[in-house]
PDB file of C-alpha atoms in Angstrom:
ATOM      1  CA  UNK A   1     129.365 122.830-118.045  1.00  0.00           C
ATOM      2  CA  UNK A   2     132.726 123.833-116.615  1.00  0.00           C
ATOM      3  CA  UNK A   3     134.434 122.246-113.636  1.00  0.00           C
ATOM      4  CA  UNK A   4     135.442 124.627-110.873  1.00  0.00           C
ATOM      5  CA  UNK A   5     138.712 123.628-109.282  1.00  0.00           C
ATOM      6  CA  UNK A   6     140.639 125.171-106.439  1.00  0.00           C
ATOM      7  CA  UNK A   7     143.283 124.164-103.947  1.00  0.00           C
ATOM      8  CA  UNK A   8     142.396 124.069-100.260  1.00  0.00           C
ATOM      9  CA  UNK A   9     145.253 124.123 -97.793  1.00  0.00           C
ATOM     10  CA  UNK A  10     144.936 121.466 -95.095  1.00  0.00           C
ATOM     11  CA  UNK A  11     146.895 120.803 -91.904  1.00  0.00           C
ATOM     12  CA  UNK A  12     146.831 117.416 -90.146  1.00  0.00           C
ATOM     13  CA  UNK A  13     147.828 117.453 -86.490  1.00  0.00           C
ATOM     14  CA  UNK A  14     146.968 113.817 -85.862  1.00  0.00           C
ATOM     15  CA  UNK A  15     147.156 110.719 -88.075  1.00  0.00           C
ATOM     16  CA  UNK A  16     144.238 110.670 -90.470  1.00  0.00           C
ATOM     17  CA  UNK A  17     143.555 109.299 -93.939  1.00  0.00           C
ATOM     18  CA  UNK A  18     143.768 111.999 -96.567  1.00  0.00           C
ATOM     19  CA  UNK A  19     140.529 113.790 -97.300  1.00  0.00           C
ATOM     20  CA  UNK A  20     139.516 113.138-100.887  1.00  0.00           C
ATOM     21  CA  UNK A  21     136.915 111.961-103.350  1.00  0.00           C
ATOM     22  CA  UNK A  22     136.137 108.376-104.289  1.00  0.00           C
ATOM     23  CA  UNK A  23     135.410 109.578-107.856  1.00  0.00           C
ATOM     24  CA  UNK A  24     136.677 112.740-109.598  1.00  0.00           C
ATOM     25  CA  UNK A  25     133.184 114.208-110.071  1.00  0.00           C
ATOM     26  CA  UNK A  26     131.944 113.542-106.494  1.00  0.00           C
ATOM     27  CA  UNK A  27     130.814 116.784-104.859  1.00  0.00           C
ATOM     28  CA  UNK A  28     131.896 115.805-101.352  1.00  0.00           C
ATOM     29  CA  UNK A  29     135.348 115.371 -99.859  1.00  0.00           C
ATOM     30  CA  UNK A  30     135.294 112.215 -97.737  1.00  0.00           C
ATOM     31  CA  UNK A  31     136.270 112.774 -94.097  1.00  0.00           C
ATOM     32  CA  UNK A  32     137.632 109.898 -92.008  1.00  0.00           C
ATOM     33  CA  UNK A  33     137.955 109.298 -88.290  1.00  0.00           C
ATOM     34  CA  UNK A  34     141.541 109.621 -86.982  1.00  0.00           C
ATOM     35  CA  UNK A  35     143.837 106.613 -87.338  1.00  0.00           C
ATOM     36  CA  UNK A  36     144.946 106.901 -83.699  1.00  0.00           C
ATOM     37  CA  UNK A  37     141.488 107.001 -82.076  1.00  0.00           C
ATOM     38  CA  UNK A  38     140.172 104.253 -79.841  1.00  0.00           C
ATOM     39  CA  UNK A  39     136.941 102.577 -81.038  1.00  0.00           C
ATOM     40  CA  UNK A  40     133.937 104.503 -79.762  1.00  0.00           C
ATOM     41  CA  UNK A  41     130.673 102.839 -78.734  1.00  0.00           C
ATOM     42  CA  UNK A  42     127.671 105.028 -79.652  1.00  0.00           C
ATOM     43  CA  UNK A  43     124.266 103.979 -78.355  1.00  0.00           C
ATOM     44  CA  UNK A  44     121.050 104.717 -80.251  1.00  0.00           C
ATOM     45  CA  UNK A  45     119.953 108.304 -79.792  1.00  0.00           C
ATOM     46  CA  UNK A  46     123.405 109.401 -78.603  1.00  0.00           C
ATOM     47  CA  UNK A  47     125.219 112.440 -80.021  1.00  0.00           C
ATOM     48  CA  UNK A  48     128.998 112.136 -80.278  1.00  0.00           C
ATOM     49  CA  UNK A  49     131.960 114.259 -81.336  1.00  0.00           C
ATOM     50  CA  UNK A  50     135.376 113.254 -82.649  1.00  0.00           C
ATOM     51  CA  UNK A  51     138.252 115.665 -83.241  1.00  0.00           C
ATOM     52  CA  UNK A  52     139.711 114.745 -86.623  1.00  0.00           C
ATOM     53  CA  UNK A  53     142.970 116.677 -86.381  1.00  0.00           C
ATOM     54  CA  UNK A  54     142.153 118.263 -89.754  1.00  0.00           C
ATOM     55  CA  UNK A  55     142.266 122.024 -90.307  1.00  0.00           C
ATOM     56  CA  UNK A  56     141.239 123.766 -93.541  1.00  0.00           C
ATOM     57  CA  UNK A  57     142.015 127.153 -95.048  1.00  0.00           C
ATOM     58  CA  UNK A  58     138.911 127.599 -97.195  1.00  0.00           C
ATOM     59  CA  UNK A  59     138.968 129.877-100.242  1.00  0.00           C
ATOM     60  CA  UNK A  60     137.536 133.383 -99.947  1.00  0.00           C
ATOM     61  CA  UNK A  61     133.763 133.463-100.338  1.00  0.00           C
ATOM     62  CA  UNK A  62     133.195 129.771 -99.531  1.00  0.00           C
ATOM     63  CA  UNK A  63     132.154 127.495 -96.696  1.00  0.00           C
ATOM     64  CA  UNK A  64     132.286 123.744 -96.207  1.00  0.00           C
ATOM     65  CA  UNK A  65     128.927 122.076 -95.660  1.00  0.00           C
ATOM     66  CA  UNK A  66     129.236 118.777 -93.807  1.00  0.00           C
ATOM     67  CA  UNK A  67     126.864 116.164 -95.221  1.00  0.00           C
ATOM     68  CA  UNK A  68     125.861 112.608 -94.477  1.00  0.00           C
ATOM     69  CA  UNK A  69     127.435 109.766 -96.425  1.00  0.00           C
ATOM     70  CA  UNK A  70     124.455 107.930 -97.893  1.00  0.00           C
ATOM     71  CA  UNK A  71     125.783 104.457 -97.092  1.00  0.00           C
ATOM     72  CA  UNK A  72     126.709 105.378 -93.497  1.00  0.00           C
ATOM     73  CA  UNK A  73     123.279 106.907 -92.902  1.00  0.00           C
ATOM     74  CA  UNK A  74     121.472 103.919 -94.387  1.00  0.00           C
ATOM     75  CA  UNK A  75     123.590 101.216 -92.771  1.00  0.00           C
ATOM     76  CA  UNK A  76     124.070 102.712 -89.285  1.00  0.00           C
ATOM     77  CA  UNK A  77     121.568 105.582 -88.981  1.00  0.00           C
ATOM     78  CA  UNK A  78     124.360 108.114 -88.340  1.00  0.00           C
ATOM     79  CA  UNK A  79     123.461 111.723 -89.156  1.00  0.00           C
ATOM     80  CA  UNK A  80     125.623 114.859 -89.217  1.00  0.00           C
ATOM     81  CA  UNK A  81     124.540 117.406 -86.588  1.00  0.00           C
ATOM     82  CA  UNK A  82     126.945 120.371 -86.936  1.00  0.00           C
ATOM     83  CA  UNK A  83     127.076 121.157 -90.631  1.00  0.00           C
ATOM     84  CA  UNK A  84     128.604 124.571 -91.377  1.00  0.00           C
ATOM     85  CA  UNK A  85     132.353 125.216 -91.429  1.00  0.00           C
ATOM     86  CA  UNK A  86     132.795 128.951 -91.979  1.00  0.00           C
ATOM     87  CA  UNK A  87     135.470 130.404 -94.264  1.00  0.00           C
ATOM     88  CA  UNK A  88     137.314 132.008 -91.337  1.00  0.00           C
ATOM     89  CA  UNK A  89     137.352 128.888 -89.129  1.00  0.00           C
ATOM     90  CA  UNK A  90     140.733 127.136 -89.147  1.00  0.00           C
ATOM     91  CA  UNK A  91     140.344 125.091 -85.968  1.00  0.00           C
ATOM     92  CA  UNK A  92     139.974 121.327 -85.700  1.00  0.00           C
ATOM     93  CA  UNK A  93     137.254 119.897 -87.920  1.00  0.00           C
ATOM     94  CA  UNK A  94     135.264 118.101 -85.230  1.00  0.00           C
ATOM     95  CA  UNK A  95     132.768 115.501 -86.341  1.00  0.00           C
ATOM     96  CA  UNK A  96     129.419 115.914 -84.575  1.00  0.00           C
ATOM     97  CA  UNK A  97     126.900 113.189 -85.355  1.00  0.00           C
ATOM     98  CA  UNK A  98     123.864 111.455 -83.873  1.00  0.00           C
ATOM     99  CA  UNK A  99     123.102 107.770 -83.910  1.00  0.00           C
ATOM    100  CA  UNK A 100     119.477 107.778 -84.995  1.00  0.00           C
ATOM    101  CA  UNK A 101     119.623 104.101 -85.914  1.00  0.00           C
ATOM    102  CA  UNK A 102     117.995 101.256 -83.993  1.00  0.00           C
ATOM    103  CA  UNK A 103     121.138  99.894 -82.316  1.00  0.00           C
ATOM    104  CA  UNK A 104     124.561 100.686 -80.859  1.00  0.00           C
ATOM    105  CA  UNK A 105     127.278 101.465 -83.419  1.00  0.00           C
ATOM    106  CA  UNK A 106     131.040 101.105 -82.967  1.00  0.00           C
ATOM    107  CA  UNK A 107     132.988 103.950 -84.606  1.00  0.00           C
ATOM    108  CA  UNK A 108     136.390 102.646 -85.702  1.00  0.00           C
ATOM    109  CA  UNK A 109     139.656 104.363 -86.671  1.00  0.00           C
ATOM    110  CA  UNK A 110     139.952 105.285 -90.382  1.00  0.00           C
ATOM    111  CA  UNK A 111     136.176 105.076 -90.844  1.00  0.00           C
ATOM    112  CA  UNK A 112     134.684 107.244 -93.604  1.00  0.00           C
ATOM    113  CA  UNK A 113     131.860 108.994 -91.708  1.00  0.00           C
ATOM    114  CA  UNK A 114     130.850 112.135 -93.560  1.00  0.00           C
ATOM    115  CA  UNK A 115     131.652 114.403 -96.480  1.00  0.00           C
ATOM    116  CA  UNK A 116     132.394 118.081 -96.830  1.00  0.00           C
ATOM    117  CA  UNK A 117     131.044 120.027 -99.794  1.00  0.00           C
ATOM    118  CA  UNK A 118     132.711 123.387-100.482  1.00  0.00           C
ATOM    119  CA  UNK A 119     130.131 125.900-101.701  1.00  0.00           C
ATOM    120  CA  UNK A 120     130.071 129.628-102.464  1.00  0.00           C
ATOM    121  CA  UNK A 121     128.516 131.890 -99.851  1.00  0.00           C
ATOM    122  CA  UNK A 122     126.717 135.221-100.119  1.00  0.00           C
ATOM    123  CA  UNK A 123     127.304 137.732 -97.330  1.00  0.00           C
ATOM    124  CA  UNK A 124     124.131 139.849 -97.491  1.00  0.00           C
ATOM    125  CA  UNK A 125     123.101 142.655 -95.239  1.00  0.00           C
ATOM    126  CA  UNK A 126     119.553 142.513 -93.923  1.00  0.00           C
ATOM    127  CA  UNK A 127     116.922 145.195 -94.009  1.00  0.00           C
ATOM    128  CA  UNK A 128     113.712 145.062 -91.991  1.00  0.00           C
ATOM    129  CA  UNK A 129     110.591 145.883 -94.033  1.00  0.00           C
ATOM    130  CA  UNK A 130     106.854 145.932 -93.362  1.00  0.00           C
ATOM    131  CA  UNK A 131     105.999 144.100 -96.592  1.00  0.00           C
ATOM    132  CA  UNK A 132     107.927 142.234 -99.294  1.00  0.00           C
ATOM    133  CA  UNK A 133     108.065 143.563-102.844  1.00  0.00           C
ATOM    134  CA  UNK A 134     107.224 140.307-104.614  1.00  0.00           C
ATOM    135  CA  UNK A 135     106.871 139.621-108.316  1.00  0.00           C
ATOM    136  CA  UNK A 136     103.630 138.019-109.550  1.00  0.00           C
ATOM    137  CA  UNK A 137     105.492 134.733-110.054  1.00  0.00           C
ATOM    138  CA  UNK A 138     106.703 134.684-106.444  1.00  0.00           C
ATOM    139  CA  UNK A 139     103.249 135.564-105.086  1.00  0.00           C
ATOM    140  CA  UNK A 140     101.608 132.729-107.015  1.00  0.00           C
ATOM    141  CA  UNK A 141     104.412 130.182-106.632  1.00  0.00           C
ATOM    142  CA  UNK A 142     104.894 129.567-102.928  1.00  0.00           C
ATOM    143  CA  UNK A 143     103.672 132.245-100.584  1.00  0.00           C
ATOM    144  CA  UNK A 144     103.135 130.977 -97.034  1.00  0.00           C
ATOM    145  CA  UNK A 145     102.855 127.288 -97.997  1.00  0.00           C
ATOM    146  CA  UNK A 146     104.598 125.222 -95.323  1.00  0.00           C
ATOM    147  CA  UNK A 147     105.185 121.572 -94.474  1.00  0.00           C
ATOM    148  CA  UNK A 148     103.504 119.359 -97.052  1.00  0.00           C
ATOM    149  CA  UNK A 149     101.614 122.245 -98.677  1.00  0.00           C
ATOM    150  CA  UNK A 150     102.219 120.811-102.162  1.00  0.00           C
ATOM    151  CA  UNK A 151     100.908 117.341-101.256  1.00  0.00           C
ATOM    152  CA  UNK A 152     102.625 114.001-101.585  1.00  0.00           C
ATOM    153  CA  UNK A 153     101.450 112.980-105.086  1.00  0.00           C
TER     154      UNK A 153
END
């Protein structure tokens, strides 16, 4: 399997640790809170935003999908709310998360909170139809099966 590499231009307009990977084959680029921010108290159930001061010039035909860091989600119950960074967006990457954990969390400067995964994007046009033209495999495979339709065992 080949490794796809590209260079993404980034501007920092406030002090922030450099976005990067902990390991060369990690899919996500770790995103940190700004170095100059004041600690932020986030109560359970609260949604919060933090402007990172990071701006990205994403490659043509891509987007950045903001994902939870497994350890942060498990330890604190923090979950990413706004997830899509479009190719044409070059504004401040603003962290938007929710504290779904059981207690108040203090967000500190230089804290690794989430990760951005750069993925290719299709830009389809849409056509309204009365009925789908499905192959036999598609008809038999899923159909209208919804939440839990395949069982839990």
